[in-house]
Amino acid sequence: MAGRNASSRDSREHGFTLLEILVVVFLLGLMFSTATVNLGRFLPASRSEQSARTLISQMELARTNSIAFGRPYRFEMDLDEESFRIVTPFDEDGNFALTEEERTDLGWTLLEQGMAFQAIEDATGWETEKGIFKVEYDSSGSTRDMSVFLINTFATGFDRTIRVSGLTGAASVLQGRVSLPQVDEDDL
């Protein structure tokens, strides 16, 4: 008999009660729900950053190809359709295009869902919010100074500015809406 009582006590000591299991499940659920809420805060920022970086990589592709081939490449942004593309200096056969109509493009790419072009501003302060904006990279990779403003339509406070330096054609990402400093004749 002593053997039975000892074995029944041992089995109780090695298992978990229903109450202990419920407490652990509740705590795990609480931890995961908190982690999910915090993760949601970072998704709009990640979407904004990804869209800006994708645009910059395509602009950089047009710029480096214009330098490599010694011919102008064009980067176009359709502010109405939220898309962009690269227009090459080549025709359909791979030869240098003789006219503007013969130039081929790499196809339109849509911005990431939830992102939109707000406007594009050049160094003179001229701003456009509609239509197709054309950025021409010359054979040295230069273009014009500009800021491309992207807005996150899913969440406020996650807007990005792509700043393009005209002299080098290089682009960078800034948080928020950052206009170019205005140049006037006193600066010259």
PDB file of C-alpha atoms in Angstrom:
ATOM      1  CA  MET A   1       0.000   0.000   0.000  1.00  0.00           C
ATOM      2  CA  ALA A   2       2.796   2.317   0.719  1.00  0.00           C
ATOM      3  CA  GLY A   3       3.964   1.738  -2.820  1.00  0.00           C
ATOM      4  CA  ARG A   4       0.643   2.908  -4.322  1.00  0.00           C
ATOM      5  CA  ASN A   5       0.540   6.194  -2.434  1.00  0.00           C
ATOM      6  CA  ALA A   6       4.109   7.013  -3.371  1.00  0.00           C
ATOM      7  CA  SER A   7       3.478   6.363  -7.055  1.00  0.00           C
ATOM      8  CA  SER A   8       0.274   8.441  -7.127  1.00  0.00           C
ATOM      9  CA  ARG A   9       2.080  11.370  -5.460  1.00  0.00           C
ATOM     10  CA  ASP A  10       4.935  11.105  -7.960  1.00  0.00           C
ATOM     11  CA  SER A  11       2.622  11.238 -10.945  1.00  0.00           C
ATOM     12  CA  ARG A  12       0.975  14.393  -9.569  1.00  0.00           C
ATOM     13  CA  GLU A  13       4.309  16.083  -9.046  1.00  0.00           C
ATOM     14  CA  HIS A  14       5.398  15.426 -12.642  1.00  0.00           C
ATOM     15  CA  GLY A  15       2.313  16.837 -14.376  1.00  0.00           C
ATOM     16  CA  PHE A  16       0.674  20.268 -14.710  1.00  0.00           C
ATOM     17  CA  THR A  17      -2.742  21.230 -13.451  1.00  0.00           C
ATOM     18  CA  LEU A  18      -5.336  22.661 -15.768  1.00  0.00           C
ATOM     19  CA  LEU A  19      -5.023  26.015 -14.018  1.00  0.00           C
ATOM     20  CA  GLU A  20      -1.259  26.176 -14.663  1.00  0.00           C
ATOM     21  CA  ILE A  21      -1.735  25.373 -18.338  1.00  0.00           C
ATOM     22  CA  LEU A  22      -4.450  28.061 -18.700  1.00  0.00           C
ATOM     23  CA  VAL A  23      -2.232  30.690 -17.069  1.00  0.00           C
ATOM     24  CA  VAL A  24       0.656  29.873 -19.448  1.00  0.00           C
ATOM     25  CA  VAL A  25      -1.647  29.963 -22.510  1.00  0.00           C
ATOM     26  CA  PHE A  26      -3.082  33.312 -21.357  1.00  0.00           C
ATOM     27  CA  LEU A  27       0.395  34.814 -20.883  1.00  0.00           C
ATOM     28  CA  LEU A  28       1.565  33.574 -24.295  1.00  0.00           C
ATOM     29  CA  GLY A  29      -1.542  35.037 -25.933  1.00  0.00           C
ATOM     30  CA  LEU A  30      -0.939  38.353 -24.209  1.00  0.00           C
ATOM     31  CA  MET A  31       2.697  38.419 -25.369  1.00  0.00           C
ATOM     32  CA  PHE A  32       1.797  37.630 -28.998  1.00  0.00           C
ATOM     33  CA  SER A  33      -0.991  40.203 -29.135  1.00  0.00           C
ATOM     34  CA  THR A  34       1.375  42.890 -27.819  1.00  0.00           C
ATOM     35  CA  ALA A  35       4.044  41.895 -30.344  1.00  0.00           C
ATOM     36  CA  THR A  36       1.506  42.044 -33.190  1.00  0.00           C
ATOM     37  CA  VAL A  37       0.350  45.532 -32.179  1.00  0.00           C
ATOM     38  CA  ASN A  38       3.945  46.795 -32.028  1.00  0.00           C
ATOM     39  CA  LEU A  39       4.782  45.176 -35.369  1.00  0.00           C
ATOM     40  CA  GLY A  40       1.887  47.048 -36.980  1.00  0.00           C
ATOM     41  CA  ARG A  41       3.549  50.353 -36.098  1.00  0.00           C
ATOM     42  CA  PHE A  42       6.573  49.532 -38.243  1.00  0.00           C
ATOM     43  CA  LEU A  43       4.809  48.353 -41.398  1.00  0.00           C
ATOM     44  CA  PRO A  44       3.874  51.825 -42.756  1.00  0.00           C
ATOM     45  CA  ALA A  45       7.454  53.040 -42.288  1.00  0.00           C
ATOM     46  CA  SER A  46       8.782  49.949 -44.002  1.00  0.00           C
ATOM     47  CA  ARG A  47       6.365  50.387 -46.931  1.00  0.00           C
ATOM     48  CA  SER A  48       7.377  54.041 -47.340  1.00  0.00           C
ATOM     49  CA  GLU A  49      11.080  53.272 -47.174  1.00  0.00           C
ATOM     50  CA  GLN A  50      10.774  50.356 -49.615  1.00  0.00           C
ATOM     51  CA  SER A  51       8.905  52.472 -52.186  1.00  0.00           C
ATOM     52  CA  ALA A  52      11.465  55.263 -51.969  1.00  0.00           C
ATOM     53  CA  ARG A  53      14.376  52.808 -52.273  1.00  0.00           C
ATOM     54  CA  THR A  54      12.769  51.109 -55.292  1.00  0.00           C
ATOM     55  CA  LEU A  55      12.367  54.473 -57.042  1.00  0.00           C
ATOM     56  CA  ILE A  56      15.974  55.397 -56.265  1.00  0.00           C
ATOM     57  CA  SER A  57      17.279  52.073 -57.572  1.00  0.00           C
ATOM     58  CA  GLN A  58      15.460  52.574 -60.882  1.00  0.00           C
ATOM     59  CA  MET A  59      16.688  56.169 -61.136  1.00  0.00           C
ATOM     60  CA  GLU A  60      20.204  54.940 -60.429  1.00  0.00           C
ATOM     61  CA  LEU A  61      19.845  52.293 -63.142  1.00  0.00           C
ATOM     62  CA  ALA A  62      18.907  54.983 -65.686  1.00  0.00           C
ATOM     63  CA  ARG A  63      21.764  57.216 -64.498  1.00  0.00           C
ATOM     64  CA  THR A  64      24.471  54.533 -64.609  1.00  0.00           C
ATOM     65  CA  ASN A  65      23.321  53.285 -68.016  1.00  0.00           C
ATOM     66  CA  SER A  66      23.437  56.816 -69.396  1.00  0.00           C
ATOM     67  CA  ILE A  67      27.063  57.039 -68.245  1.00  0.00           C
ATOM     68  CA  ALA A  68      27.972  53.529 -69.456  1.00  0.00           C
ATOM     69  CA  PHE A  69      26.488  53.972 -72.947  1.00  0.00           C
ATOM     70  CA  GLY A  70      27.234  57.685 -73.269  1.00  0.00           C
ATOM     71  CA  ARG A  71      23.615  58.339 -74.269  1.00  0.00           C
ATOM     72  CA  PRO A  72      20.698  60.014 -72.496  1.00  0.00           C
ATOM     73  CA  TYR A  73      18.303  57.803 -70.561  1.00  0.00           C
ATOM     74  CA  ARG A  74      14.995  59.084 -69.256  1.00  0.00           C
ATOM     75  CA  PHE A  75      13.164  58.203 -66.059  1.00  0.00           C
ATOM     76  CA  GLU A  76       9.440  58.972 -66.170  1.00  0.00           C
ATOM     77  CA  MET A  77       6.996  59.164 -63.275  1.00  0.00           C
ATOM     78  CA  ASP A  78       3.259  59.110 -63.966  1.00  0.00           C
ATOM     79  CA  LEU A  79       1.808  61.036 -61.035  1.00  0.00           C
ATOM     80  CA  ASP A  80      -1.782  60.141 -61.979  1.00  0.00           C
ATOM     81  CA  GLU A  81      -1.255  56.374 -62.328  1.00  0.00           C
ATOM     82  CA  GLU A  82       1.293  56.077 -59.467  1.00  0.00           C
ATOM     83  CA  SER A  83       3.837  54.381 -61.740  1.00  0.00           C
ATOM     84  CA  PHE A  84       7.297  54.875 -63.227  1.00  0.00           C
ATOM     85  CA  ARG A  85       9.503  53.587 -66.045  1.00  0.00           C
ATOM     86  CA  ILE A  86      12.885  53.912 -67.754  1.00  0.00           C
ATOM     87  CA  VAL A  87      13.029  54.999 -71.406  1.00  0.00           C
ATOM     88  CA  THR A  88      16.189  53.786 -73.159  1.00  0.00           C
ATOM     89  CA  PRO A  89      18.036  55.403 -76.089  1.00  0.00           C
ATOM     90  CA  PHE A  90      17.656  52.148 -78.071  1.00  0.00           C
ATOM     91  CA  ASP A  91      15.117  51.022 -80.650  1.00  0.00           C
ATOM     92  CA  GLU A  92      13.415  47.609 -80.712  1.00  0.00           C
ATOM     93  CA  ASP A  93      16.372  46.054 -82.576  1.00  0.00           C
ATOM     94  CA  GLY A  94      18.898  47.208 -79.966  1.00  0.00           C
ATOM     95  CA  ASN A  95      20.357  49.978 -82.138  1.00  0.00           C
ATOM     96  CA  PHE A  96      20.534  53.589 -81.030  1.00  0.00           C
ATOM     97  CA  ALA A  97      17.171  55.215 -81.744  1.00  0.00           C
ATOM     98  CA  LEU A  98      17.290  58.007 -84.320  1.00  0.00           C
ATOM     99  CA  THR A  99      13.987  59.590 -83.235  1.00  0.00           C
ATOM    100  CA  GLU A 100      12.115  59.969 -79.959  1.00  0.00           C
ATOM    101  CA  GLU A 101       9.348  57.666 -81.204  1.00  0.00           C
ATOM    102  CA  GLU A 102      11.814  54.805 -81.784  1.00  0.00           C
ATOM    103  CA  ARG A 103      13.038  54.788 -78.171  1.00  0.00           C
ATOM    104  CA  THR A 104      11.959  51.744 -76.143  1.00  0.00           C
ATOM    105  CA  ASP A 105      11.020  51.569 -72.482  1.00  0.00           C
ATOM    106  CA  LEU A 106      11.341  48.921 -69.786  1.00  0.00           C
ATOM    107  CA  GLY A 107       7.633  48.991 -68.943  1.00  0.00           C
ATOM    108  CA  TRP A 108       5.644  50.775 -66.274  1.00  0.00           C
ATOM    109  CA  THR A 109       6.045  49.688 -62.649  1.00  0.00           C
ATOM    110  CA  LEU A 110       3.426  50.562 -60.025  1.00  0.00           C
ATOM    111  CA  LEU A 111       4.360  52.088 -56.690  1.00  0.00           C
ATOM    112  CA  GLU A 112       3.896  49.851 -53.677  1.00  0.00           C
ATOM    113  CA  GLN A 113       0.264  49.574 -52.582  1.00  0.00           C
ATOM    114  CA  GLY A 114      -0.617  52.399 -50.201  1.00  0.00           C
ATOM    115  CA  MET A 115       1.999  54.762 -51.626  1.00  0.00           C
ATOM    116  CA  ALA A 116       1.365  57.700 -53.975  1.00  0.00           C
ATOM    117  CA  PHE A 117       3.196  60.583 -55.617  1.00  0.00           C
ATOM    118  CA  GLN A 118       2.178  63.793 -53.893  1.00  0.00           C
ATOM    119  CA  ALA A 119       4.180  66.175 -56.092  1.00  0.00           C
ATOM    120  CA  ILE A 120       7.568  66.845 -57.678  1.00  0.00           C
ATOM    121  CA  GLU A 121       9.396  70.117 -57.115  1.00  0.00           C
ATOM    122  CA  ASP A 122      12.447  71.509 -58.945  1.00  0.00           C
ATOM    123  CA  ALA A 123      15.079  73.986 -57.747  1.00  0.00           C
ATOM    124  CA  THR A 124      13.102  76.996 -58.976  1.00  0.00           C
ATOM    125  CA  GLY A 125      10.171  76.070 -56.731  1.00  0.00           C
ATOM    126  CA  TRP A 126       8.028  74.900 -59.640  1.00  0.00           C
ATOM    127  CA  GLU A 127       5.821  72.032 -58.463  1.00  0.00           C
ATOM    128  CA  THR A 128       3.711  69.566 -60.406  1.00  0.00           C
ATOM    129  CA  GLU A 129       1.083  67.196 -59.034  1.00  0.00           C
ATOM    130  CA  LYS A 130      -0.348  65.671 -62.218  1.00  0.00           C
ATOM    131  CA  GLY A 131       0.772  64.123 -65.476  1.00  0.00           C
ATOM    132  CA  ILE A 132       4.042  62.498 -66.499  1.00  0.00           C
ATOM    133  CA  PHE A 133       7.219  64.018 -65.102  1.00  0.00           C
ATOM    134  CA  LYS A 134      10.339  63.319 -67.176  1.00  0.00           C
ATOM    135  CA  VAL A 135      13.835  63.163 -65.699  1.00  0.00           C
ATOM    136  CA  GLU A 136      16.502  63.163 -68.405  1.00  0.00           C
ATOM    137  CA  TYR A 137      19.962  61.848 -67.470  1.00  0.00           C
ATOM    138  CA  ASP A 138      22.670  63.075 -69.856  1.00  0.00           C
ATOM    139  CA  SER A 139      25.756  61.076 -70.840  1.00  0.00           C
ATOM    140  CA  SER A 140      27.584  62.196 -67.684  1.00  0.00           C
ATOM    141  CA  GLY A 141      24.689  61.087 -65.443  1.00  0.00           C
ATOM    142  CA  SER A 142      23.642  64.648 -64.598  1.00  0.00           C
ATOM    143  CA  THR A 143      20.043  65.807 -64.436  1.00  0.00           C
ATOM    144  CA  ARG A 144      18.268  68.657 -62.636  1.00  0.00           C
ATOM    145  CA  ASP A 145      17.819  69.251 -58.903  1.00  0.00           C
ATOM    146  CA  MET A 146      14.458  68.037 -57.679  1.00  0.00           C
ATOM    147  CA  SER A 147      12.471  66.608 -54.805  1.00  0.00           C
ATOM    148  CA  VAL A 148       9.965  63.799 -55.303  1.00  0.00           C
ATOM    149  CA  PHE A 149       7.344  63.709 -52.538  1.00  0.00           C
ATOM    150  CA  LEU A 150       5.832  60.314 -51.690  1.00  0.00           C
ATOM    151  CA  ILE A 151       2.884  59.941 -49.326  1.00  0.00           C
ATOM    152  CA  ASN A 152       1.684  56.885 -47.473  1.00  0.00           C
ATOM    153  CA  THR A 153      -2.084  56.694 -47.988  1.00  0.00           C
ATOM    154  CA  PHE A 154      -2.521  54.061 -45.256  1.00  0.00           C
ATOM    155  CA  ALA A 155      -0.976  56.037 -42.403  1.00  0.00           C
ATOM    156  CA  THR A 156       0.005  59.635 -41.744  1.00  0.00           C
ATOM    157  CA  GLY A 157       3.489  60.612 -40.688  1.00  0.00           C
ATOM    158  CA  PHE A 158       5.307  58.163 -42.982  1.00  0.00           C
ATOM    159  CA  ASP A 159       5.886  60.401 -46.013  1.00  0.00           C
ATOM    160  CA  ARG A 160       9.249  60.353 -47.786  1.00  0.00           C
ATOM    161  CA  THR A 161      11.159  62.793 -49.982  1.00  0.00           C
ATOM    162  CA  ILE A 162      13.564  61.646 -52.660  1.00  0.00           C
ATOM    163  CA  ARG A 163      16.150  64.368 -53.159  1.00  0.00           C
ATOM    164  CA  VAL A 164      17.977  64.268 -56.505  1.00  0.00           C
ATOM    165  CA  SER A 165      21.205  66.233 -56.936  1.00  0.00           C
ATOM    166  CA  GLY A 166      21.336  67.644 -60.455  1.00  0.00           C
ATOM    167  CA  LEU A 167      25.109  67.792 -60.768  1.00  0.00           C
ATOM    168  CA  THR A 168      25.723  64.118 -59.977  1.00  0.00           C
ATOM    169  CA  GLY A 169      22.250  62.668 -60.518  1.00  0.00           C
ATOM    170  CA  ALA A 170      22.570  60.858 -57.174  1.00  0.00           C
ATOM    171  CA  ALA A 171      19.420  60.470 -55.069  1.00  0.00           C
ATOM    172  CA  SER A 172      18.788  60.092 -51.348  1.00  0.00           C
ATOM    173  CA  VAL A 173      15.773  59.457 -49.092  1.00  0.00           C
ATOM    174  CA  LEU A 174      14.625  61.928 -46.437  1.00  0.00           C
ATOM    175  CA  GLN A 175      11.819  61.502 -43.902  1.00  0.00           C
ATOM    176  CA  GLY A 176       8.812  63.758 -44.321  1.00  0.00           C
ATOM    177  CA  ARG A 177       8.340  66.443 -46.946  1.00  0.00           C
ATOM    178  CA  VAL A 178      11.572  68.376 -47.461  1.00  0.00           C
ATOM    179  CA  SER A 179      11.601  71.072 -50.143  1.00  0.00           C
ATOM    180  CA  LEU A 180      14.716  72.150 -52.001  1.00  0.00           C
ATOM    181  CA  PRO A 181      16.298  75.402 -50.887  1.00  0.00           C
ATOM    182  CA  GLN A 182      15.234  78.083 -53.349  1.00  0.00           C
ATOM    183  CA  VAL A 183      17.942  79.648 -55.515  1.00  0.00           C
ATOM    184  CA  ASP A 184      17.652  83.274 -56.550  1.00  0.00           C
ATOM    185  CA  GLU A 185      19.973  85.785 -58.274  1.00  0.00           C
ATOM    186  CA  ASP A 186      21.495  86.913 -54.953  1.00  0.00           C
ATOM    187  CA  ASP A 187      22.963  83.413 -54.577  1.00  0.00           C
ATOM    188  CA  LEU A 188      24.990  83.793 -57.774  1.00  0.00           C
TER     189      LEU A 188
END
